[in-house]
Amino acid sequence: MSEEHQSGVAEAHPPPPAPETATEIIKALALKAGGDVCGIADPHAWDDYAPEGYRPYDTLPGCKAVVVVGSRGPTAGAWRSPDSRIIEVNGYDFANDRAIHVVANHIETQYGFYAMQAPSLPIGGHQPPTSMMLAAVFAGLGTRSLAANIILNPKYGLLYYSAAFTTLPLVHDPLLEQNVCPHKMCVATYRSIGRTPCMAACPADEGGCLDGSIGEDGEIASAYYNRERCATRAMNFGINSFQNALNEMIAEDDDDTRAMMVNSDFVGRSIGSMGYFKDSVAQCFECMRVCPVGRAERKLK
Ligand code: SF4
Ligand code: SF4
């Protein structure tokens, strides 16, 4: 054991590269490790949007930068499958997470600065400590859309995001200057039929979740998203569905019917989704399937 370890003093690291160089290295590393995009957010960008306890420096004291990585989940081929249920089980699990682990390890082992994955799953209640939507916007990787507030990247559209907090000084990226949504094709559709493609796929006034309006300037004037309804339509299997099924099974007096319920596909899938995904994230992608943003990237031979 080295003297440093014996004395409890951290191993010495050479001084890190200048922030500009370190930023370039980190971004290249993230893309090589499986990310499609990478940006750096200022931890203080959260100050006006997230309450105390939900800002990066609340989780990692002294946080100076938030590295954000986005990756496409399902491949173009999975999007093309005629069975829409294929997409959820066909995402790469999860390239953005893998890339962010590589980045965090590199920062700690090579530069000797703290780094950790930003917690994007709830540790209590329903709110995660860090919003990946805010992270993606603050890193200049996308903007909020009319489709369930999903953050759309100008090149890829829907992406899956992970982030890392670090005390290493890095160069922060600016926010995108232009909103990605609505696409100009959607503005034309809205002017013609009063709905954008995503609103038409899931209209709030016909049992769906989406509504909104586009102003004269071609920007979003108002947006409506029924999150509770979307959850019941999009998340058929998971913790909630198991809780509902459990209630019904407990209340069932007939032994044979209860046994049939316990052994049903529905309960089996609910348990499977909890065990494998922790919380099954979505089984509906219809508003994104019709979105023109990123479609070019999914067009292959
Ligand atoms: S995910 Fe499905 S249910 Fe939710 S808003 Fe989109 S189309 Fe509607
Ligand atoms: S289809 Fe996509 S770009 Fe068009 S309005 Fe909906 S989310 Fe925005």
mmCIF file of C-alpha atoms and ligand atoms in Angstrom:
data_model
loop_
_atom_site.group_PDB
_atom_site.id
_atom_site.type_symbol
_atom_site.label_atom_id
_atom_site.label_comp_id
_atom_site.label_asym_id
_atom_site.label_seq_id
_atom_site.Cartn_x
_atom_site.Cartn_y
_atom_site.Cartn_z
ATOM 1 C CA MET A 1 0.000 0.000 0.000
ATOM 2 C CA SER A 2 1.369 3.430 -0.897
ATOM 3 C CA GLU A 3 2.161 5.983 1.769
ATOM 4 C CA GLU A 4 -0.601 8.209 0.396
ATOM 5 C CA HIS A 5 -3.185 5.482 0.841
ATOM 6 C CA GLN A 6 -1.904 4.660 4.299
ATOM 7 C CA SER A 7 -2.211 8.279 5.362
ATOM 8 C CA GLY A 8 -5.685 8.571 3.805
ATOM 9 C CA VAL A 9 -4.557 11.313 1.415
ATOM 10 C CA ALA A 10 -5.893 11.072 -2.142
ATOM 11 C CA GLU A 11 -3.431 10.010 -4.820
ATOM 12 C CA ALA A 12 -1.820 12.981 -6.538
ATOM 13 C CA HIS A 13 -2.997 13.670 -10.087
ATOM 14 C CA PRO A 14 -1.239 15.875 -12.611
ATOM 15 C CA PRO A 15 -3.039 19.183 -13.138
ATOM 16 C CA PRO A 16 -6.031 18.748 -15.487
ATOM 17 C CA PRO A 17 -5.944 20.244 -18.975
ATOM 18 C CA ALA A 18 -7.341 23.765 -19.458
ATOM 19 C CA PRO A 19 -11.184 23.807 -19.369
ATOM 20 C CA GLU A 20 -11.395 24.201 -23.179
ATOM 21 C CA THR A 21 -9.179 21.153 -23.756
ATOM 22 C CA ALA A 22 -10.839 19.095 -21.021
ATOM 23 C CA THR A 23 -14.237 19.896 -22.549
ATOM 24 C CA GLU A 24 -13.105 18.670 -25.956
ATOM 25 C CA ILE A 25 -11.677 15.476 -24.460
ATOM 26 C CA ILE A 26 -14.831 14.766 -22.433
ATOM 27 C CA LYS A 27 -17.156 15.339 -25.387
ATOM 28 C CA ALA A 28 -15.083 13.122 -27.685
ATOM 29 C CA LEU A 29 -15.010 10.412 -25.007
ATOM 30 C CA ALA A 30 -18.795 10.562 -24.575
ATOM 31 C CA LEU A 31 -19.422 10.191 -28.304
ATOM 32 C CA LYS A 32 -16.904 7.366 -28.608
ATOM 33 C CA ALA A 33 -18.590 5.569 -25.697
ATOM 34 C CA GLY A 34 -21.974 5.505 -27.449
ATOM 35 C CA GLY A 35 -23.525 8.965 -27.097
ATOM 36 C CA ASP A 36 -24.981 10.678 -30.173
ATOM 37 C CA VAL A 37 -24.709 14.172 -28.713
ATOM 38 C CA CYS A 38 -22.933 15.726 -25.746
ATOM 39 C CA GLY A 39 -23.223 19.175 -24.193
ATOM 40 C CA ILE A 40 -22.111 20.898 -20.993
ATOM 41 C CA ALA A 41 -24.591 22.773 -18.778
ATOM 42 C CA ASP A 42 -23.969 25.406 -16.132
ATOM 43 C CA PRO A 43 -25.146 24.040 -12.739
ATOM 44 C CA HIS A 44 -26.531 27.488 -11.894
ATOM 45 C CA ALA A 45 -28.866 27.377 -14.916
ATOM 46 C CA TRP A 46 -31.169 25.362 -12.593
ATOM 47 C CA ASP A 47 -31.446 28.226 -10.083
ATOM 48 C CA ASP A 48 -34.559 29.831 -11.600
ATOM 49 C CA TYR A 49 -36.266 26.587 -12.599
ATOM 50 C CA ALA A 50 -35.715 23.970 -9.891
ATOM 51 C CA PRO A 51 -36.320 24.308 -6.146
ATOM 52 C CA GLU A 52 -33.600 23.945 -3.552
ATOM 53 C CA GLY A 53 -32.617 20.294 -3.239
ATOM 54 C CA TYR A 54 -33.084 19.648 -6.969
ATOM 55 C CA ARG A 55 -30.104 21.601 -8.305
ATOM 56 C CA PRO A 56 -26.845 19.904 -9.326
ATOM 57 C CA TYR A 57 -24.758 21.450 -6.535
ATOM 58 C CA ASP A 58 -27.303 20.200 -3.953
ATOM 59 C CA THR A 59 -26.393 16.644 -4.954
ATOM 60 C CA LEU A 60 -22.672 17.189 -5.605
ATOM 61 C CA PRO A 61 -21.384 20.093 -3.504
ATOM 62 C CA GLY A 62 -19.032 22.293 -5.510
ATOM 63 C CA CYS A 63 -20.423 21.082 -8.860
ATOM 64 C CA LYS A 64 -18.974 23.237 -11.642
ATOM 65 C CA ALA A 65 -20.332 21.546 -14.752
ATOM 66 C CA VAL A 66 -23.019 19.108 -15.855
ATOM 67 C CA VAL A 67 -22.005 16.812 -18.729
ATOM 68 C CA VAL A 68 -25.127 15.742 -20.640
ATOM 69 C CA VAL A 69 -25.181 12.847 -23.117
ATOM 70 C CA GLY A 70 -28.068 11.955 -25.419
ATOM 71 C CA SER A 71 -28.472 8.752 -27.399
ATOM 72 C CA ARG A 72 -31.086 7.362 -29.757
ATOM 73 C CA GLY A 73 -32.706 4.379 -28.025
ATOM 74 C CA PRO A 74 -34.356 2.175 -30.607
ATOM 75 C CA THR A 75 -32.633 1.825 -33.967
ATOM 76 C CA ALA A 76 -34.138 3.070 -37.228
ATOM 77 C CA GLY A 77 -35.111 -0.523 -37.954
ATOM 78 C CA ALA A 78 -37.052 -0.791 -34.686
ATOM 79 C CA TRP A 79 -38.951 2.411 -35.539
ATOM 80 C CA ARG A 80 -39.858 0.851 -38.872
ATOM 81 C CA SER A 81 -41.318 -2.329 -37.398
ATOM 82 C CA PRO A 82 -45.062 -2.631 -38.126
ATOM 83 C CA ASP A 83 -45.650 -3.799 -34.531
ATOM 84 C CA SER A 84 -45.481 -0.569 -32.506
ATOM 85 C CA ARG A 85 -44.987 -2.512 -29.237
ATOM 86 C CA ILE A 86 -41.522 -3.609 -30.420
ATOM 87 C CA ILE A 87 -39.918 -0.238 -29.811
ATOM 88 C CA GLU A 88 -39.879 -0.266 -26.038
ATOM 89 C CA VAL A 89 -38.105 -3.592 -25.783
ATOM 90 C CA ASN A 90 -35.705 -2.751 -28.597
ATOM 91 C CA GLY A 91 -33.817 0.232 -27.204
ATOM 92 C CA TYR A 92 -30.100 -0.103 -26.575
ATOM 93 C CA ASP A 93 -29.938 -0.334 -22.772
ATOM 94 C CA PHE A 94 -28.775 2.425 -22.443
ATOM 95 C CA ALA A 95 -25.927 3.911 -24.454
ATOM 96 C CA ASN A 96 -26.290 7.285 -22.708
ATOM 97 C CA ASP A 97 -25.827 5.647 -19.292
ATOM 98 C CA ARG A 98 -22.756 3.757 -20.445
ATOM 99 C CA ALA A 99 -21.236 6.901 -21.941
ATOM 100 C CA ILE A 100 -21.834 8.918 -18.791
ATOM 101 C CA HIS A 101 -20.159 6.235 -16.655
ATOM 102 C CA VAL A 102 -17.093 6.376 -18.918
ATOM 103 C CA VAL A 103 -17.012 10.167 -18.595
ATOM 104 C CA ALA A 104 -17.403 10.150 -14.797
ATOM 105 C CA ASN A 105 -14.714 7.483 -14.368
ATOM 106 C CA HIS A 106 -12.336 9.393 -16.631
ATOM 107 C CA ILE A 107 -12.778 12.617 -14.670
ATOM 108 C CA GLU A 108 -12.143 10.927 -11.323
ATOM 109 C CA THR A 109 -9.294 8.611 -12.310
ATOM 110 C CA GLN A 110 -7.442 10.854 -14.781
ATOM 111 C CA TYR A 111 -8.002 14.321 -13.313
ATOM 112 C CA GLY A 112 -8.766 13.664 -9.646
ATOM 113 C CA PHE A 113 -11.985 15.708 -9.598
ATOM 114 C CA TYR A 114 -15.327 14.477 -8.269
ATOM 115 C CA ALA A 115 -17.863 13.152 -10.754
ATOM 116 C CA MET A 116 -21.124 11.235 -10.392
ATOM 117 C CA GLN A 117 -24.085 10.258 -12.517
ATOM 118 C CA ALA A 118 -26.929 12.732 -12.053
ATOM 119 C CA PRO A 119 -29.767 10.836 -10.319
ATOM 120 C CA SER A 120 -32.622 10.749 -12.822
ATOM 121 C CA LEU A 121 -34.831 8.206 -11.039
ATOM 122 C CA PRO A 122 -36.833 9.065 -7.901
ATOM 123 C CA ILE A 123 -35.223 8.157 -4.580
ATOM 124 C CA GLY A 124 -38.467 9.050 -2.769
ATOM 125 C CA GLY A 125 -41.851 10.243 -4.003
ATOM 126 C CA HIS A 126 -42.289 10.639 -7.734
ATOM 127 C CA GLN A 127 -39.809 13.409 -8.565
ATOM 128 C CA PRO A 128 -36.220 12.489 -9.459
ATOM 129 C CA PRO A 129 -33.536 14.664 -7.844
ATOM 130 C CA THR A 130 -32.451 15.858 -11.299
ATOM 131 C CA SER A 131 -34.564 16.676 -14.330
ATOM 132 C CA MET A 132 -32.984 15.275 -17.489
ATOM 133 C CA MET A 133 -35.305 17.530 -19.497
ATOM 134 C CA LEU A 134 -33.760 20.629 -17.911
ATOM 135 C CA ALA A 135 -30.284 19.109 -18.303
ATOM 136 C CA ALA A 136 -30.775 18.582 -22.056
ATOM 137 C CA VAL A 137 -32.113 22.105 -22.567
ATOM 138 C CA PHE A 138 -29.400 23.759 -20.451
ATOM 139 C CA ALA A 139 -26.684 21.825 -22.306
ATOM 140 C CA GLY A 140 -27.945 23.265 -25.597
ATOM 141 C CA LEU A 141 -29.061 19.882 -26.918
ATOM 142 C CA GLY A 142 -32.773 20.461 -27.504
ATOM 143 C CA THR A 143 -35.972 22.322 -26.706
ATOM 144 C CA ARG A 144 -39.385 21.423 -25.302
ATOM 145 C CA SER A 145 -41.996 20.170 -27.762
ATOM 146 C CA LEU A 146 -45.771 20.037 -28.087
ATOM 147 C CA ALA A 147 -45.601 16.245 -27.823
ATOM 148 C CA ALA A 148 -45.733 15.533 -24.091
ATOM 149 C CA ASN A 149 -43.049 18.193 -23.483
ATOM 150 C CA ILE A 150 -40.471 15.764 -24.879
ATOM 151 C CA ILE A 151 -37.172 17.551 -25.529
ATOM 152 C CA LEU A 152 -36.411 17.386 -29.237
ATOM 153 C CA ASN A 153 -32.879 17.524 -30.578
ATOM 154 C CA PRO A 154 -32.684 19.381 -33.920
ATOM 155 C CA LYS A 155 -30.879 16.483 -35.621
ATOM 156 C CA TYR A 156 -32.254 13.352 -33.951
ATOM 157 C CA GLY A 157 -35.592 14.376 -32.428
ATOM 158 C CA LEU A 158 -36.352 12.127 -29.442
ATOM 159 C CA LEU A 159 -33.227 11.176 -27.486
ATOM 160 C CA TYR A 160 -32.589 9.447 -24.148
ATOM 161 C CA TYR A 161 -30.497 11.531 -21.771
ATOM 162 C CA SER A 162 -28.069 10.932 -18.921
ATOM 163 C CA ALA A 163 -25.868 13.448 -17.154
ATOM 164 C CA ALA A 164 -22.876 13.648 -14.837
ATOM 165 C CA PHE A 165 -22.138 16.273 -12.221
ATOM 166 C CA THR A 166 -18.509 17.199 -11.737
ATOM 167 C CA THR A 167 -16.331 19.600 -9.797
ATOM 168 C CA LEU A 168 -14.027 19.771 -12.850
ATOM 169 C CA PRO A 169 -14.311 23.194 -14.532
ATOM 170 C CA LEU A 170 -15.589 22.788 -18.111
ATOM 171 C CA VAL A 171 -16.847 25.223 -20.757
ATOM 172 C CA HIS A 172 -20.652 25.590 -20.598
ATOM 173 C CA ASP A 173 -22.619 25.414 -23.855
ATOM 174 C CA PRO A 174 -25.196 28.087 -24.735
ATOM 175 C CA LEU A 175 -28.882 27.221 -25.040
ATOM 176 C CA LEU A 176 -30.156 26.571 -28.568
ATOM 177 C CA GLU A 177 -31.073 29.836 -30.267
ATOM 178 C CA GLN A 178 -34.049 28.399 -32.120
ATOM 179 C CA ASN A 179 -36.865 26.212 -30.854
ATOM 180 C CA VAL A 180 -36.884 22.800 -32.513
ATOM 181 C CA CYS A 181 -40.664 22.435 -32.225
ATOM 182 C CA PRO A 182 -42.809 23.155 -34.135
ATOM 183 C CA HIS A 183 -41.168 21.939 -37.341
ATOM 184 C CA LYS A 184 -42.155 24.112 -40.318
ATOM 185 C CA MET A 185 -44.113 21.197 -41.735
ATOM 186 C CA CYS A 186 -46.118 21.081 -38.486
ATOM 187 C CA VAL A 187 -46.839 24.817 -38.697
ATOM 188 C CA ALA A 188 -48.283 24.271 -42.187
ATOM 189 C CA THR A 189 -50.343 21.296 -40.961
ATOM 190 C CA TYR A 190 -51.623 23.351 -38.031
ATOM 191 C CA ARG A 191 -52.630 26.233 -40.315
ATOM 192 C CA SER A 192 -54.468 23.754 -42.513
ATOM 193 C CA ILE A 193 -56.282 21.458 -40.025
ATOM 194 C CA GLY A 194 -55.820 23.186 -36.646
ATOM 195 C CA ARG A 195 -53.568 20.411 -35.322
ATOM 196 C CA THR A 196 -49.950 19.396 -35.591
ATOM 197 C CA PRO A 197 -49.134 15.733 -36.403
ATOM 198 C CA CYS A 198 -48.528 14.855 -32.741
ATOM 199 C CA MET A 199 -51.807 16.493 -31.652
ATOM 200 C CA ALA A 200 -53.631 14.632 -34.418
ATOM 201 C CA ALA A 201 -52.096 11.327 -33.236
ATOM 202 C CA CYS A 202 -53.269 11.846 -29.645
ATOM 203 C CA PRO A 203 -55.981 14.553 -29.527
ATOM 204 C CA ALA A 204 -57.001 15.629 -26.020
ATOM 205 C CA ASP A 205 -60.612 16.211 -27.068
ATOM 206 C CA GLU A 206 -60.937 12.646 -28.339
ATOM 207 C CA GLY A 207 -59.578 10.775 -25.333
ATOM 208 C CA GLY A 208 -55.916 11.578 -26.039
ATOM 209 C CA CYS A 209 -53.378 13.748 -24.258
ATOM 210 C CA LEU A 210 -52.216 16.584 -26.502
ATOM 211 C CA ASP A 211 -53.492 20.004 -27.504
ATOM 212 C CA GLY A 212 -51.971 23.416 -28.144
ATOM 213 C CA SER A 213 -51.741 26.332 -30.477
ATOM 214 C CA ILE A 214 -49.173 27.984 -32.725
ATOM 215 C CA GLY A 215 -48.972 31.766 -32.925
ATOM 216 C CA GLU A 216 -48.587 34.034 -35.933
ATOM 217 C CA ASP A 217 -44.822 33.929 -35.380
ATOM 218 C CA GLY A 218 -44.783 30.154 -35.947
ATOM 219 C CA GLU A 219 -43.835 29.441 -32.321
ATOM 220 C CA ILE A 220 -45.735 27.481 -29.651
ATOM 221 C CA ALA A 221 -48.383 29.846 -28.197
ATOM 222 C CA SER A 222 -49.934 27.348 -25.778
ATOM 223 C CA ALA A 223 -49.411 23.698 -24.944
ATOM 224 C CA TYR A 224 -51.565 21.154 -23.144
ATOM 225 C CA TYR A 225 -50.416 17.731 -22.046
ATOM 226 C CA ASN A 226 -52.502 15.387 -19.907
ATOM 227 C CA ARG A 227 -49.759 13.497 -18.105
ATOM 228 C CA GLU A 228 -52.076 11.270 -16.064
ATOM 229 C CA ARG A 229 -53.931 10.124 -19.163
ATOM 230 C CA CYS A 230 -50.673 9.550 -21.041
ATOM 231 C CA ALA A 231 -49.339 7.413 -18.171
ATOM 232 C CA THR A 232 -52.389 5.145 -18.289
ATOM 233 C CA ARG A 233 -52.183 4.855 -22.081
ATOM 234 C CA ALA A 234 -48.422 4.647 -22.441
ATOM 235 C CA MET A 235 -47.418 2.723 -19.322
ATOM 236 C CA ASN A 236 -49.555 -0.384 -19.384
ATOM 237 C CA PHE A 237 -47.112 -2.528 -17.452
ATOM 238 C CA GLY A 238 -45.131 -1.440 -14.427
ATOM 239 C CA ILE A 239 -45.450 -0.612 -10.747
ATOM 240 C CA ASN A 240 -48.859 1.069 -11.132
ATOM 241 C CA SER A 241 -50.396 -1.747 -13.139
ATOM 242 C CA PHE A 242 -49.131 -4.289 -10.601
ATOM 243 C CA GLN A 243 -50.587 -2.274 -7.698
ATOM 244 C CA ASN A 244 -53.959 -2.116 -9.458
ATOM 245 C CA ALA A 245 -53.885 -5.834 -10.243
ATOM 246 C CA LEU A 246 -52.891 -6.647 -6.653
ATOM 247 C CA ASN A 247 -55.897 -4.735 -5.337
ATOM 248 C CA GLU A 248 -58.191 -6.668 -7.628
ATOM 249 C CA MET A 249 -56.616 -10.029 -6.808
ATOM 250 C CA ILE A 250 -56.891 -9.431 -3.064
ATOM 251 C CA ALA A 251 -60.560 -8.449 -3.438
ATOM 252 C CA GLU A 252 -61.378 -11.535 -5.540
ATOM 253 C CA ASP A 253 -63.280 -14.180 -3.489
ATOM 254 C CA ASP A 254 -63.341 -16.965 -6.047
ATOM 255 C CA ASP A 255 -60.189 -19.119 -5.816
ATOM 256 C CA ASP A 256 -60.189 -20.181 -9.461
ATOM 257 C CA THR A 257 -60.681 -16.637 -10.747
ATOM 258 C CA ARG A 258 -57.929 -15.359 -8.443
ATOM 259 C CA ALA A 259 -55.547 -18.066 -9.659
ATOM 260 C CA MET A 260 -56.349 -17.143 -13.248
ATOM 261 C CA MET A 261 -55.619 -13.483 -12.479
ATOM 262 C CA VAL A 262 -52.310 -14.288 -10.750
ATOM 263 C CA ASN A 263 -51.190 -16.393 -13.717
ATOM 264 C CA SER A 264 -52.387 -13.973 -16.351
ATOM 265 C CA ASP A 265 -50.161 -12.417 -18.994
ATOM 266 C CA PHE A 266 -50.992 -8.993 -17.607
ATOM 267 C CA VAL A 267 -49.696 -9.702 -14.093
ATOM 268 C CA GLY A 268 -46.701 -11.592 -15.471
ATOM 269 C CA ARG A 269 -45.698 -8.664 -17.662
ATOM 270 C CA SER A 270 -46.253 -6.162 -14.861
ATOM 271 C CA ILE A 271 -43.908 -8.120 -12.596
ATOM 272 C CA GLY A 272 -41.421 -8.605 -15.431
ATOM 273 C CA SER A 273 -41.355 -4.913 -16.241
ATOM 274 C CA MET A 274 -40.668 -4.043 -12.607
ATOM 275 C CA GLY A 275 -37.930 -6.620 -12.268
ATOM 276 C CA TYR A 276 -36.172 -5.735 -15.502
ATOM 277 C CA PHE A 277 -36.737 -2.024 -15.992
ATOM 278 C CA LYS A 278 -37.531 -1.042 -12.369
ATOM 279 C CA ASP A 279 -40.347 1.024 -13.851
ATOM 280 C CA SER A 280 -41.510 0.270 -17.368
ATOM 281 C CA VAL A 281 -41.010 3.565 -19.077
ATOM 282 C CA ALA A 282 -43.372 3.562 -22.018
ATOM 283 C CA GLN A 283 -45.275 1.429 -24.440
ATOM 284 C CA CYS A 284 -46.573 4.247 -26.627
ATOM 285 C CA PHE A 285 -44.481 6.266 -29.056
ATOM 286 C CA GLU A 286 -47.244 7.437 -31.375
ATOM 287 C CA CYS A 287 -46.715 11.199 -30.936
ATOM 288 C CA MET A 288 -43.016 10.694 -31.758
ATOM 289 C CA ARG A 289 -43.652 8.285 -34.627
ATOM 290 C CA VAL A 290 -45.421 11.067 -36.558
ATOM 291 C CA CYS A 291 -42.940 13.832 -35.586
ATOM 292 C CA PRO A 292 -40.882 15.034 -38.580
ATOM 293 C CA VAL A 293 -37.903 16.129 -36.438
ATOM 294 C CA GLY A 294 -35.163 13.521 -36.713
ATOM 295 C CA ARG A 295 -37.011 11.517 -39.345
ATOM 296 C CA ALA A 296 -34.168 11.929 -41.842
ATOM 297 C CA GLU A 297 -31.830 10.165 -39.385
ATOM 298 C CA ARG A 298 -34.179 7.160 -39.289
ATOM 299 C CA LYS A 299 -34.352 6.820 -43.060
ATOM 300 C CA LEU A 300 -32.089 3.993 -44.200
ATOM 301 C CA LYS A 301 -32.067 1.516 -47.069
HETATM 302 S S1 SF4 B 1 -46.923 8.817 -25.499
HETATM 303 FE FE1 SF4 B 1 -48.816 8.074 -26.479
HETATM 304 S S2 SF4 B 1 -50.415 8.530 -24.978
HETATM 305 FE FE2 SF4 B 1 -48.643 9.791 -24.403
HETATM 306 S S3 SF4 B 1 -48.895 11.771 -25.458
HETATM 307 FE FE3 SF4 B 1 -47.689 10.476 -26.848
HETATM 308 S S4 SF4 B 1 -49.205 9.472 -28.194
HETATM 309 FE FE4 SF4 B 1 -50.306 10.275 -26.410
HETATM 310 S S1 SF4 B 2 -44.936 16.629 -34.516
HETATM 311 FE FE1 SF4 B 2 -42.970 17.047 -33.499
HETATM 312 S S2 SF4 B 2 -42.247 19.018 -34.305
HETATM 313 FE FE2 SF4 B 2 -44.399 18.776 -34.880
HETATM 314 S S3 SF4 B 2 -45.491 19.898 -33.301
HETATM 315 FE FE3 SF4 B 2 -45.419 17.741 -32.648
HETATM 316 S S4 SF4 B 2 -43.566 17.532 -31.415
HETATM 317 FE FE4 SF4 B 2 -43.441 19.480 -32.498
#
